Amino acid sequence: MVTRAVITATGSYLPEKVMSNVDLEKIVDTSDEWIVQRSGIRNRHIANDTETAGFMGTKACEKVLEMAGLTGADIDDIIVATTTADKTFPSVAVQIQNNISAPVGVAFDVQAVCSGFVYALGVADSMIQTGQLKRVLVVGTERMSSILNWEDRTTCVLFGDGAGAVLLEAQEGTGDKSDRGIHASVMKANGAYQDILYTDGGVSTTQLSGHIVMHGKEVFKKAVGYLSEVVEDVLVKCDLEQDDIDWLIPHQANIRIIETAAKKLGVSMDKVVVTLDNHGNTSAASIPLALDYANRSGKVKKNDVVLFEALGGGITWGAVVLRF
Ligand code: UT7
């Protein structure tokens, strides 16, 4: 027998305010046509003053609890992936713990930017397998609009705000491929490329969060290369084949990156969950947002094999394979 980390419920939250590409044409020198062609994004949701990372993450967790038929009192631990925490400290995880009235347990944030959710799942899986966690909320929540330079058209048209979460529970498995739960995860980073996507400020330098600076073409090239490598690695690790994948749920940054990754993997686009047209790049929130959409709309079903992949600032990247 082995212990598996199984996703048993999902939830998400998007701010009410929607900003379309046409709205952005009034702010910077851009066009709906350019944004759609280059990125696939049509709308993004923009948080109001109360919709902080902690607030949105809490809302996503409440949806998870509702789906699971549980309350905060049933939750042991909370791991949050975010780059846009409400405060430098304490973590968003402890805020959510308090907001949902969860008891004393493990609660911490993970910072791997757009790969954050994949990292958080990998860490949660390891801790479940070593018996340290039993029933954990894994959350991705981001208020990217707070770190955008609204005069920089190369970045401000691409990002949005939102949150997604899953309930990850320890369950006994047989150890074979038919088990529900996480079968493999891979996490990577290459700090040599930290200057192609970063913020131009921070707590210990400018005492301000800074704004996103991105050398898009270089990030694009790295994304295409590293994502195809990591997808191969993660499949080898769990001894599954490309044909075994029912759904690819990629980080939602750019439709051209997603299509290239799917093609390299030999997965047709009707097996790829794409939600970026509706919410743009929400960093660590994008995979759980897409998963929750796919779960609630009945696309992804129990026992389907799902592959998550993401790449972000750092450069960090990673992938997870699981049976839903
Ligand atoms: O989530 C973290 C990971 N991030 C990513 O994966 C993002 C990766 N990169 C990308 O998605 C793409 O590189 C972008 C969507 C950011 C840009 O697409 P691109 O095809 O690489 O365009 P580019 O940066 O080469 O720019 C092409 C042209 C430039 O004009 P010139 O120099 O050819 O005259 C830009 O100045 O498009 C111009 N441009 C714009 N035009 C209208 C750049 N931003 C805009 C804009 N509207 N918003």
CSV table of C-alpha atoms and ligand atoms in Angstrom, one decimal:
chain,number,residue,atom,x,y,z
A,1,MET,CA,0.0,0.0,0.0
A,2,VAL,CA,1.1,3.6,-0.7
A,3,THR,CA,-0.2,7.0,0.4
A,4,ARG,CA,-1.5,9.1,-2.5
A,5,ALA,CA,-2.4,12.8,-2.4
A,6,VAL,CA,-5.8,13.0,-4.1
A,7,ILE,CA,-7.6,16.2,-5.2
A,8,THR,CA,-11.1,15.7,-3.8
A,9,ALA,CA,-12.6,19.2,-4.4
A,10,THR,CA,-11.9,22.5,-6.3
A,11,GLY,CA,-12.9,26.1,-6.1
A,12,SER,CA,-12.0,29.5,-7.6
A,13,TYR,CA,-12.7,33.2,-7.4
A,14,LEU,CA,-12.5,36.0,-10.0
A,15,PRO,CA,-13.1,39.7,-9.3
A,16,GLU,CA,-16.3,41.1,-10.6
A,17,LYS,CA,-14.7,43.9,-12.6
A,18,VAL,CA,-13.8,42.7,-16.1
A,19,MET,CA,-11.3,44.7,-18.3
A,20,SER,CA,-11.5,43.9,-22.0
A,21,ASN,CA,-8.8,44.4,-24.6
A,22,VAL,CA,-10.9,47.3,-25.9
A,23,ASP,CA,-10.8,48.9,-22.4
A,24,LEU,CA,-7.0,48.6,-22.6
A,25,GLU,CA,-6.9,50.4,-25.9
A,26,LYS,CA,-7.9,53.6,-23.9
A,27,ILE,CA,-5.0,53.2,-21.5
A,28,VAL,CA,-2.0,52.2,-23.6
A,29,ASP,CA,-1.1,52.1,-27.3
A,30,THR,CA,-2.4,48.6,-28.1
A,31,SER,CA,-5.2,46.9,-30.0
A,32,ASP,CA,-7.6,44.0,-29.4
A,33,GLU,CA,-6.2,42.4,-32.6
A,34,TRP,CA,-2.6,42.5,-31.3
A,35,ILE,CA,-3.5,41.1,-27.9
A,36,VAL,CA,-5.6,38.3,-29.2
A,37,GLN,CA,-3.1,37.3,-32.0
A,38,ARG,CA,0.0,37.4,-29.8
A,39,SER,CA,-1.5,36.0,-26.5
A,40,GLY,CA,-5.0,34.7,-27.0
A,41,ILE,CA,-6.3,36.9,-24.1
A,42,ARG,CA,-9.6,38.8,-24.5
A,43,ASN,CA,-10.5,39.8,-20.9
A,44,ARG,CA,-8.9,39.9,-17.5
A,45,HIS,CA,-10.5,40.4,-14.1
A,46,ILE,CA,-9.2,43.3,-12.0
A,47,ALA,CA,-9.5,43.4,-8.2
A,48,ASN,CA,-11.1,46.2,-6.2
A,49,ASP,CA,-9.6,47.5,-3.0
A,50,THR,CA,-11.1,44.7,-0.8
A,51,GLU,CA,-10.2,41.9,-3.3
A,52,THR,CA,-6.7,41.2,-2.0
A,53,ALA,CA,-4.8,37.9,-2.5
A,54,GLY,CA,-5.9,36.9,1.0
A,55,PHE,CA,-9.5,37.8,0.3
A,56,MET,CA,-9.7,36.0,-3.1
A,57,GLY,CA,-7.8,32.9,-1.8
A,58,THR,CA,-10.3,32.7,1.1
A,59,LYS,CA,-13.2,32.9,-1.4
A,60,ALA,CA,-11.7,30.1,-3.5
A,61,CYS,CA,-11.2,28.0,-0.3
A,62,GLU,CA,-14.9,28.5,0.7
A,63,LYS,CA,-15.9,27.2,-2.7
A,64,VAL,CA,-13.7,24.1,-2.2
A,65,LEU,CA,-15.2,23.5,1.3
A,66,GLU,CA,-18.7,23.9,-0.1
A,67,MET,CA,-18.0,21.3,-2.8
A,68,ALA,CA,-16.4,18.9,-0.3
A,69,GLY,CA,-19.2,19.4,2.2
A,70,LEU,CA,-16.7,20.4,4.9
A,71,THR,CA,-16.0,23.4,7.1
A,72,GLY,CA,-12.8,25.1,8.0
A,73,ALA,CA,-12.7,23.1,11.2
A,74,ASP,CA,-12.0,20.0,9.0
A,75,ILE,CA,-8.9,21.4,7.4
A,76,ASP,CA,-5.5,20.4,8.8
A,77,ASP,CA,-3.1,22.5,6.8
A,78,ILE,CA,-2.9,25.3,4.2
A,79,ILE,CA,-0.2,25.9,1.5
A,80,VAL,CA,-0.6,29.1,-0.6
A,81,ALA,CA,1.3,29.9,-3.8
A,82,THR,CA,1.4,33.7,-4.3
A,83,THR,CA,3.7,36.5,-5.3
A,84,THR,CA,1.3,39.3,-4.3
A,85,ALA,CA,0.7,38.7,-0.6
A,86,ASP,CA,-1.4,41.3,1.3
A,87,LYS,CA,1.5,42.0,3.6
A,88,THR,CA,5.2,41.1,3.6
A,89,PHE,CA,4.3,39.0,6.6
A,90,PRO,CA,2.4,37.1,7.9
A,91,SER,CA,1.7,34.8,5.1
A,92,VAL,CA,-1.6,34.6,3.1
A,93,ALA,CA,-1.8,31.0,4.4
A,94,VAL,CA,-2.3,32.1,8.0
A,95,GLN,CA,-4.8,34.7,6.9
A,96,ILE,CA,-6.8,32.1,5.1
A,97,GLN,CA,-6.5,29.7,8.1
A,98,ASN,CA,-8.0,32.4,10.4
A,99,ASN,CA,-10.7,33.5,7.8
A,100,ILE,CA,-12.0,29.9,7.4
A,101,SER,CA,-11.6,29.2,11.2
A,102,ALA,CA,-9.2,26.2,10.5
A,103,PRO,CA,-7.5,24.8,13.6
A,104,VAL,CA,-3.8,25.0,14.4
A,105,GLY,CA,-1.8,23.2,11.7
A,106,VAL,CA,0.9,23.8,9.1
A,107,ALA,CA,0.3,27.1,7.1
A,108,PHE,CA,2.9,28.7,4.8
A,109,ASP,CA,3.3,30.5,1.4
A,110,VAL,CA,5.4,29.3,-1.5
A,111,GLN,CA,7.0,31.8,-3.9
A,112,ALA,CA,7.7,30.5,-7.4
A,113,VAL,CA,5.7,33.1,-9.3
A,114,CYS,CA,3.7,31.5,-12.2
A,115,SER,CA,5.0,28.0,-11.3
A,116,GLY,CA,3.9,28.5,-7.7
A,117,PHE,CA,0.9,26.2,-7.8
A,118,VAL,CA,2.9,23.3,-9.3
A,119,TYR,CA,5.5,23.9,-6.6
A,120,ALA,CA,2.9,24.0,-3.8
A,121,LEU,CA,1.3,20.8,-5.1
A,122,GLY,CA,4.7,19.1,-5.2
A,123,VAL,CA,5.6,20.1,-1.7
A,124,ALA,CA,2.1,19.1,-0.4
A,125,ASP,CA,2.4,15.7,-2.1
A,126,SER,CA,5.8,15.1,-0.5
A,127,MET,CA,4.5,16.1,2.9
A,128,ILE,CA,1.5,13.9,2.6
A,129,GLN,CA,3.6,11.0,1.6
A,130,THR,CA,5.8,11.4,4.7
A,131,GLY,CA,2.7,11.5,6.8
A,132,GLN,CA,3.1,15.2,7.8
A,133,LEU,CA,-0.1,16.4,6.2
A,134,LYS,CA,-3.5,14.7,5.9
A,135,ARG,CA,-6.1,17.1,4.5
A,136,VAL,CA,-4.6,20.3,3.0
A,137,LEU,CA,-5.9,23.2,1.1
A,138,VAL,CA,-3.5,24.1,-1.8
A,139,VAL,CA,-4.2,27.6,-3.1
A,140,GLY,CA,-3.0,29.8,-5.9
A,141,THR,CA,-4.0,33.5,-5.4
A,142,GLU,CA,-2.7,36.6,-7.2
A,143,ARG,CA,-3.4,40.3,-7.4
A,144,MET,CA,-1.1,40.9,-10.4
A,145,SER,CA,-2.7,44.2,-11.1
A,146,SER,CA,-0.9,45.6,-8.0
A,147,ILE,CA,2.5,45.0,-9.6
A,148,LEU,CA,1.8,46.1,-13.1
A,149,ASN,CA,3.1,49.2,-14.7
A,150,TRP,CA,0.0,50.5,-16.4
A,151,GLU,CA,2.1,52.5,-18.8
A,152,ASP,CA,4.0,49.5,-20.1
A,153,ARG,CA,2.0,47.9,-22.9
A,154,THR,CA,4.3,44.9,-23.1
A,155,THR,CA,3.1,43.6,-19.7
A,156,CYS,CA,-0.1,45.4,-18.5
A,157,VAL,CA,-2.2,43.7,-21.3
A,158,LEU,CA,-1.2,40.2,-20.2
A,159,PHE,CA,-2.0,39.8,-16.5
A,160,GLY,CA,-5.1,39.6,-14.3
A,161,ASP,CA,-6.3,38.8,-10.8
A,162,GLY,CA,-7.9,35.7,-9.3
A,163,ALA,CA,-7.6,32.7,-7.1
A,164,GLY,CA,-8.1,28.9,-7.3
A,165,ALA,CA,-7.8,26.2,-4.7
A,166,VAL,CA,-7.9,22.4,-4.3
A,167,LEU,CA,-8.5,20.1,-1.4
A,168,LEU,CA,-5.7,17.5,-1.3
A,169,GLU,CA,-6.3,14.5,0.9
A,170,ALA,CA,-4.2,11.5,1.9
A,171,GLN,CA,-5.7,8.3,0.7
A,172,GLU,CA,-4.4,4.7,0.6
A,173,GLY,CA,-3.5,3.5,-2.9
A,174,THR,CA,-2.3,0.2,-4.3
A,175,GLY,CA,0.8,1.8,-5.8
A,176,ASP,CA,-0.2,1.1,-9.4
A,177,LYS,CA,-1.2,3.4,-12.3
A,178,SER,CA,-4.9,3.1,-11.5
A,179,ASP,CA,-4.6,4.9,-8.2
A,180,ARG,CA,-6.3,8.3,-7.9
A,181,GLY,CA,-3.9,11.1,-6.8
A,182,ILE,CA,-0.6,12.6,-7.7
A,183,HIS,CA,1.7,10.1,-9.5
A,184,ALA,CA,4.7,12.4,-10.1
A,185,SER,CA,5.9,16.0,-9.8
A,186,VAL,CA,9.0,17.8,-11.1
A,187,MET,CA,10.1,21.2,-9.9
A,188,LYS,CA,13.0,23.1,-11.5
A,189,ALA,CA,14.6,26.5,-11.4
A,190,ASN,CA,17.4,28.2,-13.2
A,191,GLY,CA,18.5,31.5,-11.5
A,192,ALA,CA,20.7,32.3,-14.4
A,193,TYR,CA,17.6,33.6,-16.2
A,194,GLN,CA,16.3,35.8,-13.3
A,195,ASP,CA,16.8,38.9,-15.4
A,196,ILE,CA,14.3,38.1,-18.1
A,197,LEU,CA,11.2,38.3,-15.8
A,198,TYR,CA,11.3,40.2,-12.5
A,199,THR,CA,10.0,43.1,-10.5
A,200,ASP,CA,12.1,46.3,-10.4
A,201,GLY,CA,11.8,46.6,-6.7
A,202,GLY,CA,11.4,44.6,-3.4
A,203,VAL,CA,11.3,44.8,0.3
A,204,SER,CA,15.1,44.7,0.9
A,205,THR,CA,16.0,47.0,-1.9
A,206,THR,CA,13.4,49.7,-2.7
A,207,GLN,CA,11.0,48.9,0.2
A,208,LEU,CA,8.4,48.8,-2.5
A,209,SER,CA,7.0,45.8,-4.4
A,210,GLY,CA,8.2,47.1,-7.8
A,211,HIS,CA,6.6,46.4,-11.2
A,212,ILE,CA,6.8,43.5,-13.6
A,213,VAL,CA,9.5,43.7,-16.2
A,214,MET,CA,9.5,41.0,-18.9
A,215,HIS,CA,11.6,40.3,-21.9
A,216,GLY,CA,8.7,38.4,-23.5
A,217,LYS,CA,10.5,36.8,-26.5
A,218,GLU,CA,13.2,35.3,-24.2
A,219,VAL,CA,10.6,34.0,-21.7
A,220,PHE,CA,8.6,32.6,-24.6
A,221,LYS,CA,11.7,30.6,-25.9
A,222,LYS,CA,12.5,29.3,-22.5
A,223,ALA,CA,8.9,28.3,-21.9
A,224,VAL,CA,8.7,26.3,-25.1
A,225,GLY,CA,12.0,24.5,-24.4
A,226,TYR,CA,11.8,23.9,-20.7
A,227,LEU,CA,8.1,22.9,-20.7
A,228,SER,CA,8.5,20.2,-23.3
A,229,GLU,CA,11.5,18.8,-21.4
A,230,VAL,CA,9.7,18.8,-18.0
A,231,VAL,CA,6.6,17.1,-19.5
A,232,GLU,CA,8.8,14.2,-20.7
A,233,ASP,CA,10.6,14.0,-17.3
A,234,VAL,CA,7.4,13.8,-15.3
A,235,LEU,CA,5.9,11.1,-17.6
A,236,VAL,CA,9.0,9.0,-17.3
A,237,LYS,CA,9.0,9.5,-13.5
A,238,CYS,CA,5.5,7.9,-13.2
A,239,ASP,CA,5.9,5.5,-16.2
A,240,LEU,CA,3.0,6.9,-18.2
A,241,GLU,CA,2.8,7.6,-21.9
A,242,GLN,CA,1.6,10.7,-23.8
A,243,ASP,CA,-1.4,8.6,-24.9
A,244,ASP,CA,-2.4,8.1,-21.2
A,245,ILE,CA,-3.1,11.9,-20.8
A,246,ASP,CA,-6.8,12.8,-20.8
A,247,TRP,CA,-6.3,16.5,-20.0
A,248,LEU,CA,-3.4,18.9,-20.2
A,249,ILE,CA,-4.0,21.9,-17.9
A,250,PRO,CA,-1.2,24.3,-18.6
A,251,HIS,CA,-0.3,27.6,-16.9
A,252,GLN,CA,-2.4,30.2,-18.8
A,253,ALA,CA,0.1,32.7,-20.1
A,254,ASN,CA,0.0,32.6,-23.9
A,255,ILE,CA,-2.1,30.5,-26.3
A,256,ARG,CA,0.9,30.1,-28.6
A,257,ILE,CA,3.0,28.6,-25.8
A,258,ILE,CA,0.1,26.3,-24.9
A,259,GLU,CA,-0.4,25.2,-28.5
A,260,THR,CA,3.3,24.5,-29.0
A,261,ALA,CA,3.5,22.5,-25.8
A,262,ALA,CA,0.4,20.5,-26.7
A,263,LYS,CA,1.8,19.8,-30.2
A,264,LYS,CA,5.2,18.7,-28.8
A,265,LEU,CA,3.4,16.4,-26.4
A,266,GLY,CA,1.2,15.0,-29.2
A,267,VAL,CA,-2.0,16.1,-27.4
A,268,SER,CA,-4.8,17.6,-29.5
A,269,MET,CA,-6.2,21.0,-28.5
A,270,ASP,CA,-9.6,19.4,-27.6
A,271,LYS,CA,-7.8,17.8,-24.6
A,272,VAL,CA,-6.3,21.1,-23.4
A,273,VAL,CA,-8.1,23.3,-20.9
A,274,VAL,CA,-7.8,26.9,-22.0
A,275,THR,CA,-9.3,29.7,-19.9
A,276,LEU,CA,-6.8,32.5,-20.5
A,277,ASP,CA,-9.1,34.3,-22.9
A,278,ASN,CA,-11.3,35.0,-19.9
A,279,HIS,CA,-8.8,35.9,-17.2
A,280,GLY,CA,-5.3,36.4,-18.8
A,281,ASN,CA,-2.2,35.4,-16.9
A,282,THR,CA,-3.1,35.1,-13.2
A,283,SER,CA,0.3,33.6,-12.3
A,284,ALA,CA,0.0,31.0,-9.6
A,285,ALA,CA,-3.8,31.1,-9.7
A,286,SER,CA,-4.1,30.1,-13.4
A,287,ILE,CA,-3.9,26.3,-13.1
A,288,PRO,CA,-6.3,25.9,-10.2
A,289,LEU,CA,-8.7,28.4,-11.9
A,290,ALA,CA,-8.6,26.3,-15.1
A,291,LEU,CA,-8.9,23.1,-13.2
A,292,ASP,CA,-12.0,24.4,-11.3
A,293,TYR,CA,-13.6,25.5,-14.5
A,294,ALA,CA,-12.9,22.1,-16.1
A,295,ASN,CA,-14.2,20.2,-13.0
A,296,ARG,CA,-17.4,22.2,-12.6
A,297,SER,CA,-18.2,22.1,-16.3
A,298,GLY,CA,-17.8,18.3,-16.3
A,299,LYS,CA,-14.8,18.2,-18.7
A,300,VAL,CA,-12.4,16.6,-16.3
A,301,LYS,CA,-14.0,13.5,-14.7
A,302,LYS,CA,-13.0,11.3,-11.8
A,303,ASN,CA,-10.1,9.0,-12.8
A,304,ASP,CA,-9.0,11.1,-15.7
A,305,VAL,CA,-5.2,11.5,-16.0
A,306,VAL,CA,-4.4,15.2,-15.8
A,307,LEU,CA,-1.1,16.9,-16.5
A,308,PHE,CA,-0.3,20.4,-15.1
A,309,GLU,CA,2.7,22.3,-16.4
A,310,ALA,CA,3.9,25.9,-15.7
A,311,LEU,CA,6.9,28.2,-16.1
A,312,GLY,CA,7.4,31.6,-14.5
A,313,GLY,CA,9.9,34.2,-13.1
A,314,GLY,CA,13.1,32.7,-11.7
A,315,ILE,CA,13.1,31.1,-14.2
A,316,THR,CA,11.1,28.4,-12.4
A,317,TRP,CA,9.1,25.6,-14.0
A,318,GLY,CA,7.5,22.3,-13.3
A,319,ALA,CA,4.9,19.7,-14.0
A,320,VAL,CA,2.5,17.4,-12.1
A,321,VAL,CA,0.8,14.2,-13.3
A,322,LEU,CA,-2.2,13.0,-11.3
A,323,ARG,CA,-5.3,10.8,-11.7
A,324,PHE,CA,-8.2,13.1,-10.8
B,1,UT7,O1,3.7,33.7,-16.9
B,1,UT7,C1,5.0,33.8,-16.9
B,1,UT7,C2,5.6,33.4,-18.2
B,1,UT7,N1,5.3,34.5,-19.2
B,1,UT7,C3,5.1,34.1,-20.5
B,1,UT7,O2,5.1,32.9,-20.8
B,1,UT7,C4,5.1,35.2,-21.5
B,1,UT7,C5,6.0,34.8,-22.7
B,1,UT7,N2,6.0,35.8,-23.8
B,1,UT7,C6,4.9,36.1,-24.5
B,1,UT7,O3,3.8,35.6,-24.3
B,1,UT7,C7,5.1,36.9,-25.8
B,1,UT7,O4,6.5,37.1,-26.0
B,1,UT7,C8,4.4,38.3,-25.7
B,1,UT7,C9,2.9,38.1,-25.8
B,1,UT7,C10,4.8,39.0,-24.4
B,1,UT7,C11,4.8,39.2,-26.8
B,1,UT7,O5,4.6,38.6,-28.1
B,1,UT7,P1,5.8,38.6,-29.2
B,1,UT7,O6,5.3,38.0,-30.4
B,1,UT7,O7,7.0,38.0,-28.5
B,1,UT7,O8,6.0,40.1,-29.4
B,1,UT7,P2,7.3,41.1,-29.2
B,1,UT7,O9,7.6,41.3,-27.8
B,1,UT7,O10,8.4,40.6,-30.1
B,1,UT7,O11,6.7,42.4,-29.8
B,1,UT7,C12,6.4,42.5,-31.2
B,1,UT7,C13,6.0,44.0,-31.5
B,1,UT7,C14,7.0,45.0,-31.0
B,1,UT7,O12,7.0,46.0,-32.0
B,1,UT7,P3,8.2,46.1,-33.1
B,1,UT7,O13,9.5,46.2,-32.2
B,1,UT7,O14,8.2,44.8,-33.8
B,1,UT7,O15,7.9,47.3,-33.8
B,1,UT7,C15,6.4,45.5,-29.8
B,1,UT7,O16,6.8,46.8,-29.5
B,1,UT7,O17,4.7,44.3,-30.8
B,1,UT7,C16,4.9,45.5,-30.1
B,1,UT7,N3,4.1,45.4,-28.9
B,1,UT7,C17,2.8,45.7,-28.8
B,1,UT7,N4,2.0,46.2,-29.8
B,1,UT7,C18,0.7,46.4,-29.4
B,1,UT7,C19,4.4,44.9,-27.6
B,1,UT7,N5,3.4,45.0,-26.8
B,1,UT7,C20,2.3,45.4,-27.5
B,1,UT7,C21,1.0,45.7,-27.2
B,1,UT7,N6,0.2,46.2,-28.2
B,1,UT7,N7,0.5,45.5,-26.0
